[in-house]
C-alpha cells in the first residue's frame, strides 16, 4: 500500500469516527450538545483536524443525514420485501418509516428538521436522499391511483408519515394510537 493510499484510508476512518461520534452524542444528548470542541475532545483529535474534514456542525449534520437516508431506505425496502400484496407493502412501509423515526430521533432530525446544507427535490440532491425517496416511490407508485402522478402521491403520503412521526414525538399525538393512525393512512389515503 502506498503512503497516499494509507493517508486516504486514515482520513476516511477519521471522517467515519467524527460522524459516528456526532451521531452518538446527538442521540444521547440532542444536537445542541454536538459542538466541534466536544467532538474534538471525544475523538481525541484537535479541532483543526476536525475542520479539515468538515467546515462545521452544518456539514456534520449533513453527513449524518446522508448516512441516515441510506439506513432508512434499507429499512423500508427490507420491510416491504416480505409483504405479499399492495396493502401489506404500504402498511409495512409506513410502520418501518415510523419505527425508524422513533428509534433514531437525532438522525431523523438531521434528515428532515435541521439544516445540513443538503439539497432536497432538486437536480443536485445527493444520491442517498434520492434513494430514500425512491424506496418510498417503489412501494407507493403501485397504489397511487388512476390519473395521479406516483411522485406526487408519494410526496403526499410521505408528508403524512412525517407529520405523524413529528407530532407523536413532540407529544402532540398519543403514541398508543400510532397503529390505528397508520391503518387509517393506508386505508384512506392509499385507499387499500
XYZ file of N, CA and C in Angstrom:
576
model
N 0.845 -1.178 0.000
C 0.000 0.000 0.000
C 0.892 1.244 0.000
N 0.579 2.183 -0.844
C 1.361 3.407 -0.927
C 1.040 4.322 0.252
N 1.905 5.282 0.471
C 1.698 6.253 1.540
C 0.407 7.033 1.269
N 0.184 7.370 0.008
C -1.030 8.099 -0.379
C -2.289 7.298 -0.025
N -2.300 6.006 -0.347
C -3.460 5.155 -0.049
C -3.684 5.036 1.452
N -2.592 4.892 2.200
C -2.698 4.784 3.656
C -3.289 6.068 4.241
N -2.838 7.221 3.762
C -3.351 8.502 4.246
C -4.832 8.662 3.901
N -5.219 8.222 2.717
C -6.632 8.297 2.328
C -7.488 7.403 3.219
N -6.997 6.206 3.522
C -7.753 5.309 4.418
C -7.857 5.891 5.812
N -6.767 6.465 6.313
C -6.791 7.078 7.637
C -7.760 8.263 7.669
N -7.758 9.049 6.613
C -8.664 10.195 6.529
C -10.122 9.723 6.523
N -10.415 8.702 5.721
C -11.780 8.156 5.661
C -12.184 7.587 7.017
N -11.268 6.945 7.690
C -11.542 6.379 9.012
C -11.842 7.485 10.027
N -11.066 8.564 9.988
C -11.320 9.702 10.893
C -12.680 10.325 10.607
N -13.011 10.441 9.332
C -14.299 11.025 8.965
C -15.449 10.166 9.485
N -15.341 8.859 9.342
C -16.382 7.954 9.871
C -16.488 8.086 11.384
N -15.347 8.223 12.050
C -15.331 8.384 13.502
C -16.025 9.682 13.912
N -15.766 10.751 13.207
C -16.404 12.037 13.509
C -17.917 11.922 13.365
N -18.364 11.342 12.264
C -19.807 11.204 12.012
C -20.442 10.287 13.055
N -19.817 9.171 13.338
C -20.373 8.235 14.328
C -20.437 8.877 15.713
N -19.418 9.618 16.076
C -19.389 10.271 17.383
C -20.445 11.371 17.465
N -20.581 12.154 16.405
C -21.616 13.195 16.393
C -22.993 12.573 16.511
N -23.201 11.511 15.784
C -24.499 10.826 15.814
C -24.788 10.282 17.210
N -23.808 9.643 17.800
C -23.976 9.079 19.146
C -24.272 10.169 20.164
N -23.530 11.245 20.099
C -23.736 12.354 21.024
C -25.116 12.976 20.827
N -25.520 13.153 19.579
C -26.841 13.733 19.292
C -27.959 12.817 19.766
N -27.807 11.517 19.574
C -28.840 10.578 20.027
C -28.932 10.558 21.551
N -27.799 10.733 22.240
C -27.796 10.705 23.698
C -28.254 12.018 24.330
N -27.794 13.155 23.752
C -27.999 14.439 24.424
C -28.645 15.505 23.543
N -28.939 15.188 22.316
C -29.536 16.164 21.404
C -28.477 16.894 20.601
N -28.923 17.510 19.511
C -27.992 18.187 18.610
C -27.337 19.410 19.241
N -27.959 20.023 20.227
C -27.330 21.170 20.879
C -26.034 20.780 21.584
N -25.931 19.526 21.971
C -24.728 19.050 22.653
C -23.576 18.780 21.688
N -23.856 18.744 20.407
C -22.830 18.454 19.405
C -22.144 19.758 19.013
N -20.933 19.926 19.508
C -20.112 21.079 19.149
C -18.785 20.557 18.627
N -18.098 21.370 17.846
C -16.805 20.925 17.323
C -15.810 20.707 18.464
N -15.895 21.514 19.474
C -14.989 21.343 20.623
C -15.242 19.997 21.306
N -16.494 19.711 21.559
C -16.848 18.459 22.226
C -16.490 17.240 21.363
N -16.752 17.348 20.074
C -16.383 16.253 19.165
C -14.881 16.035 19.152
N -14.120 17.113 19.076
C -12.663 17.002 19.068
C -12.167 16.304 20.334
N -12.755 16.666 21.472
C -12.371 16.014 22.738
C -12.708 14.527 22.714
N -13.904 14.197 22.242
C -14.351 12.796 22.245
C -13.554 11.913 21.305
N -13.186 12.444 20.149
C -12.451 11.606 19.193
C -10.940 11.714 19.389
N -10.543 12.593 20.303
C -9.133 12.792 20.665
C -8.283 13.265 19.486
N -8.855 14.208 18.765
C -8.137 14.938 17.722
C -8.352 16.415 17.989
N -7.506 17.235 17.430
C -7.665 18.679 17.612
C -8.810 19.202 16.750
N -9.311 20.370 17.111
C -10.367 20.984 16.309
C -9.909 21.249 14.875
N -8.660 21.684 14.646
C -8.229 21.859 13.253
C -8.310 20.566 12.423
N -8.066 19.426 13.039
C -8.206 18.156 12.313
C -9.668 17.945 11.957
N -10.557 18.207 12.890
C -11.983 18.076 12.624
C -12.393 19.012 11.480
N -11.895 20.247 11.511
C -12.234 21.215 10.461
C -11.606 20.855 9.118
N -10.605 20.008 9.125
C -10.033 19.565 7.843
C -10.965 18.569 7.144
N -11.924 18.030 7.879
C -12.914 17.105 7.318
C -14.249 17.794 7.047
N -14.674 18.631 7.975
C -15.969 19.308 7.894
C -15.775 20.777 8.242
N -16.455 21.655 7.517
C -16.326 23.089 7.787
C -17.042 23.502 9.070
N -17.879 22.642 9.588
C -18.581 22.967 10.822
C -19.708 21.985 11.076
N -20.486 22.300 12.064
C -21.573 21.431 12.507
C -22.577 21.161 11.389
N -22.856 22.165 10.572
C -23.828 22.007 9.485
C -23.432 20.860 8.558
N -22.162 20.785 8.198
C -21.708 19.701 7.322
C -21.736 18.352 8.035
N -21.504 18.358 9.317
C -21.576 17.112 10.089
C -23.025 16.623 10.122
N -23.955 17.530 10.343
C -25.383 17.181 10.306
C -25.723 16.598 8.935
N -25.216 17.201 7.875
C -25.450 16.696 6.524
C -24.905 15.288 6.337
N -23.730 15.019 6.874
C -23.140 13.685 6.768
C -23.979 12.652 7.526
N -24.463 13.030 8.697
C -25.339 12.127 9.466
C -26.637 11.901 8.692
N -27.170 12.943 8.082
C -28.406 12.815 7.303
C -28.220 11.850 6.129
N -27.108 11.956 5.431
C -26.869 11.057 4.293
C -26.744 9.605 4.757
N -26.060 9.408 5.855
C -25.948 8.068 6.423
C -27.324 7.553 6.833
N -28.105 8.409 7.459
C -29.446 8.036 7.887
C -30.366 7.733 6.722
N -30.253 8.489 5.636
C -31.087 8.242 4.457
C -30.807 6.851 3.888
N -29.548 6.478 3.872
C -29.177 5.142 3.385
C -29.790 4.069 4.274
N -29.685 4.258 5.580
C -30.237 3.278 6.530
C -31.760 3.216 6.438
N -32.401 4.362 6.281
C -33.857 4.387 6.183
C -34.325 3.661 4.921
N -33.646 3.883 3.814
C -34.005 3.212 2.559
C -33.879 1.697 2.705
N -32.823 1.250 3.337
C -32.619 -0.189 3.557
C -33.743 -0.750 4.428
N -34.090 -0.030 5.502
C -35.144 -0.496 6.413
C -36.495 -0.577 5.708
N -36.817 0.430 4.896
C -38.113 0.414 4.207
C -38.162 -0.696 3.160
N -37.080 -0.885 2.425
C -37.067 -1.953 1.412
C -37.133 -3.331 2.068
N -36.452 -3.496 3.167
C -36.500 -4.783 3.870
C -37.915 -5.065 4.367
N -38.568 -4.057 4.878
C -39.931 -4.229 5.398
C -40.910 -4.575 4.287
N -40.787 -3.922 3.151
C -41.744 -4.151 2.066
C -41.454 -5.427 1.292
N -40.229 -5.894 1.315
C -39.866 -7.104 0.563
C -40.592 -8.337 1.081
N -40.895 -8.354 2.354
C -41.536 -9.524 2.952
C -43.051 -9.539 2.758
N -43.608 -8.437 2.309
C -45.072 -8.332 2.151
C -45.496 -8.880 0.793
N -46.678 -9.497 0.768
C -47.089 -10.179 -0.458
C -48.210 -9.522 -1.247
N -48.732 -8.381 -0.770
C -49.755 -7.670 -1.549
C -49.593 -6.171 -1.299
N -50.210 -5.334 -2.142
C -50.011 -3.881 -2.013
C -50.349 -3.330 -0.636
N -51.445 -3.759 -0.043
C -51.824 -3.241 1.271
C -50.777 -3.597 2.322
N -50.332 -4.826 2.292
C -49.313 -5.260 3.259
C -48.003 -4.499 3.044
N -47.644 -4.242 1.779
C -46.413 -3.495 1.494
C -46.509 -2.052 1.995
N -47.627 -1.390 1.730
C -47.782 0.005 2.159
C -47.815 0.081 3.690
N -48.489 -0.849 4.316
C -48.527 -0.883 5.787
C -47.128 -1.113 6.348
N -46.393 -2.048 5.764
C -45.029 -2.330 6.217
C -44.120 -1.119 6.014
N -44.308 -0.440 4.889
C -43.529 0.761 4.611
C -43.795 1.823 5.675
N -45.059 2.094 5.951
C -45.427 3.106 6.937
C -44.880 2.748 8.315
N -45.009 1.515 8.701
C -44.501 1.087 10.015
C -42.986 1.212 10.101
N -42.305 0.813 9.021
C -40.841 0.904 9.013
C -40.381 2.356 9.107
N -41.054 3.229 8.383
C -40.716 4.651 8.412
C -40.898 5.209 9.828
N -42.054 4.971 10.413
C -42.341 5.494 11.748
C -41.420 4.885 12.801
N -41.095 3.609 12.654
C -40.180 2.964 13.598
C -38.779 3.566 13.494
N -38.336 3.831 12.273
C -37.019 4.452 12.093
C -36.986 5.819 12.776
N -38.016 6.613 12.553
C -38.079 7.945 13.165
C -38.061 7.860 14.684
N -38.737 6.859 15.223
C -38.792 6.704 16.687
C -37.459 6.202 17.253
N -36.841 5.249 16.574
C -35.583 4.658 17.065
C -34.385 5.585 16.906
N -34.421 6.466 15.911
C -33.266 7.311 15.599
C -33.675 8.789 15.519
N -34.124 9.359 16.624
C -34.644 10.731 16.565
C -33.623 11.768 16.105
N -32.376 11.647 16.504
C -31.370 12.636 16.093
C -31.067 12.507 14.601
N -31.045 11.298 14.103
C -30.821 11.089 12.671
C -32.017 11.610 11.886
N -33.206 11.339 12.390
C -34.418 11.832 11.732
C -34.412 13.358 11.683
N -33.993 13.983 12.784
C -33.883 15.444 12.801
C -32.855 15.929 11.785
N -31.725 15.237 11.695
C -30.701 15.619 10.723
C -31.248 15.531 9.301
N -32.061 14.524 9.062
C -32.655 14.337 7.739
C -33.696 15.397 7.403
N -34.587 15.688 8.338
C -35.788 16.442 7.989
C -36.063 17.715 8.779
N -35.297 17.976 9.822
C -35.589 19.156 10.636
C -34.449 20.176 10.644
N -33.223 19.712 10.579
C -32.068 20.599 10.732
C -31.450 20.944 9.378
N -30.714 22.026 9.361
C -30.024 22.436 8.141
C -28.671 21.737 8.056
N -28.614 20.748 7.183
C -27.355 20.048 6.933
C -26.718 20.477 5.630
N -27.259 21.544 5.027
C -26.687 22.047 3.792
C -26.967 21.174 2.579
N -27.957 20.300 2.669
C -28.254 19.379 1.581
C -29.418 19.890 0.735
N -29.350 19.602 -0.538
C -30.424 19.968 -1.465
C -31.448 18.839 -1.501
N -32.712 19.200 -1.393
C -33.805 18.230 -1.484
C -34.644 18.564 -2.716
N -35.111 17.516 -3.396
C -36.035 17.652 -4.525
C -35.487 18.558 -5.632
N -34.195 18.401 -5.894
C -33.556 19.175 -6.964
C -32.612 18.260 -7.730
N -32.085 18.777 -8.815
C -31.125 18.018 -9.627
C -29.907 17.604 -8.813
N -29.438 18.506 -7.935
C -28.217 18.241 -7.182
C -28.466 17.567 -5.823
N -29.620 16.989 -5.664
C -29.899 16.234 -4.438
C -28.934 15.051 -4.358
N -28.285 14.846 -3.213
C -27.354 13.725 -3.079
C -28.059 12.371 -3.257
N -27.339 11.418 -3.799
C -27.895 10.097 -4.108
C -28.585 9.418 -2.925
N -28.012 9.431 -1.703
C -28.722 8.762 -0.599
C -30.122 9.319 -0.355
N -30.299 10.626 -0.531
C -31.622 11.224 -0.352
C -32.556 10.800 -1.484
N -32.046 10.782 -2.699
C -32.840 10.319 -3.840
C -33.245 8.859 -3.650
N -32.327 8.063 -3.134
C -32.611 6.642 -2.946
C -33.661 6.416 -1.860
N -33.611 7.204 -0.795
C -34.633 7.072 0.255
C -36.012 7.403 -0.307
N -36.089 8.440 -1.136
C -37.369 8.765 -1.774
C -37.770 7.645 -2.738
N -36.794 7.104 -3.448
C -37.080 6.004 -4.377
C -37.642 4.792 -3.639
N -37.164 4.538 -2.413
C -37.687 3.416 -1.624
C -39.167 3.623 -1.316
N -39.554 4.862 -1.056
C -40.967 5.171 -0.856
C -41.740 5.014 -2.167
N -41.201 5.579 -3.217
C -41.857 5.573 -4.526
C -42.067 4.161 -5.067
N -41.084 3.302 -4.875
C -41.182 1.919 -5.363
C -42.425 1.229 -4.825
N -42.715 1.473 -3.586
C -43.867 0.845 -2.946
C -45.157 1.588 -3.261
N -45.115 2.898 -3.193
C -46.338 3.686 -3.288
C -46.820 3.919 -4.714
N -45.952 3.777 -5.682
C -46.373 4.026 -7.063
C -47.453 3.057 -7.510
N -47.449 1.854 -6.948
C -48.461 0.868 -7.357
C -49.841 1.148 -6.780
N -49.933 2.086 -5.839
C -51.240 2.390 -5.239
C -51.635 3.855 -5.423
N -50.921 4.569 -6.255
C -51.182 5.999 -6.435
C -52.571 6.267 -6.997
N -53.064 5.387 -7.797
C -54.397 5.577 -8.359
C -54.340 6.124 -9.773
N -55.431 5.946 -10.470
C -55.528 6.410 -11.854
C -55.473 7.932 -11.912
N -54.696 8.433 -12.844
C -54.619 9.868 -13.066
C -53.803 10.627 -12.035
N -53.151 9.937 -11.131
C -52.333 10.592 -10.106
C -50.872 10.241 -10.379
N -50.060 11.286 -10.469
C -48.627 11.036 -10.659
C -48.077 10.319 -9.424
N -47.377 9.209 -9.606
C -46.835 8.465 -8.461
C -45.933 9.317 -7.556
N -45.151 10.213 -8.144
C -44.270 11.068 -7.341
C -45.072 11.995 -6.432
N -46.145 12.542 -6.966
C -46.991 13.443 -6.181
C -47.687 12.689 -5.044
N -48.191 11.509 -5.354
C -48.819 10.695 -4.318
C -47.795 10.325 -3.237
N -46.592 9.960 -3.660
C -45.537 9.584 -2.710
C -45.180 10.762 -1.815
N -45.070 11.960 -2.384
C -44.787 13.141 -1.566
C -45.887 13.375 -0.530
N -47.121 13.191 -0.928
C -48.248 13.410 -0.020
C -48.269 12.367 1.089
N -48.056 11.112 0.740
C -48.031 10.037 1.731
C -46.862 10.256 2.686
N -45.701 10.594 2.131
C -44.507 10.854 2.934
C -44.764 12.013 3.895
N -45.389 13.089 3.419
C -45.703 14.227 4.287
C -46.595 13.790 5.443
N -47.526 12.903 5.160
C -48.402 12.388 6.224
C -47.604 11.580 7.234
N -46.717 10.725 6.754
C -45.872 9.944 7.668
C -44.996 10.869 8.510
N -44.436 11.866 7.865
C -43.582 12.810 8.582
C -44.380 13.546 9.667
N -45.586 13.946 9.326
C -46.432 14.607 10.313
C -46.735 13.708 11.496
N -47.056 12.456 11.213
C -47.321 11.504 12.300
C -46.085 11.319 13.176
N -44.934 11.144 12.544
C -43.691 10.935 13.297
C -43.368 12.152 14.155
N -43.459 13.312 13.577
C -43.089 14.546 14.268
C -44.066 14.893 15.393
N -45.344 14.794 15.113
C -46.341 15.136 16.130
C -46.368 14.122 17.273
N -46.165 12.858 16.969
C -46.120 11.847 18.026
C -44.906 12.075 18.919
N -43.759 12.302 18.298
C -42.540 12.517 19.065
C -42.615 13.770 19.927
N -43.312 14.776 19.455
C -43.445 16.029 20.211
C -44.513 15.934 21.299
N -45.177 14.781 21.403
C -46.206 14.611 22.421
C -47.534 15.239 22.049
N -47.688 15.617 20.787
C -48.941 16.232 20.327
C -49.990 15.181 19.977
N -49.538 13.973 19.696
C -50.440 12.849 19.426
C -50.095 11.725 20.395
N -51.105 11.081 20.978
C -50.807 9.989 21.910
C -50.202 8.790 21.171
N -49.084 8.276 21.651
C -48.400 7.184 20.957
C -49.201 5.883 20.898
N -50.118 5.695 21.827
C -50.879 4.434 21.830
C -51.783 4.289 20.596
N -52.043 5.374 19.892
C -52.891 5.309 18.698
C -52.107 5.270 17.390
N -50.808 5.105 17.469
C -49.974 5.116 16.267
C -50.387 4.026 15.284
N -50.637 2.831 15.764
C -51.023 1.733 14.863
C -52.341 2.054 14.155
N -53.284 2.597 14.871
C -54.580 2.945 14.268
C -54.430 4.075 13.250
N -53.596 5.055 13.569
C -53.346 6.133 12.605
C -52.714 5.585 11.331
N -51.795 4.649 11.488
C -51.143 4.030 10.330
C -52.179 3.308 9.478
N -53.066 2.571 10.112
C -54.139 1.876 9.378
C -55.020 2.870 8.626
N -55.385 3.967 9.280
C -56.211 4.983 8.623
C -55.495 5.596 7.424
N -54.220 5.863 7.591
C -53.444 6.427 6.493
C -53.424 5.477 5.298
N -53.191 4.219 5.561
C -53.164 3.224 4.487
C -54.558 3.058 3.877
N -55.553 2.929 4.719
C -56.918 2.709 4.239
C -57.486 3.888 3.457
N -57.282 5.097 3.969
C -57.944 6.263 3.386
C -57.104 6.965 2.323
N -55.827 7.156 2.628
C -55.015 7.876 1.647
C -54.608 6.968 0.487
N -54.198 5.761 0.831
C -53.825 4.817 -0.242
C -55.049 4.064 -0.747
N -56.173 4.234 -0.069
C -57.438 3.591 -0.441
C -57.277 2.078 -0.661
N -56.659 1.450 0.332
C -56.465 -0.005 0.250
C -57.334 -0.730 1.250
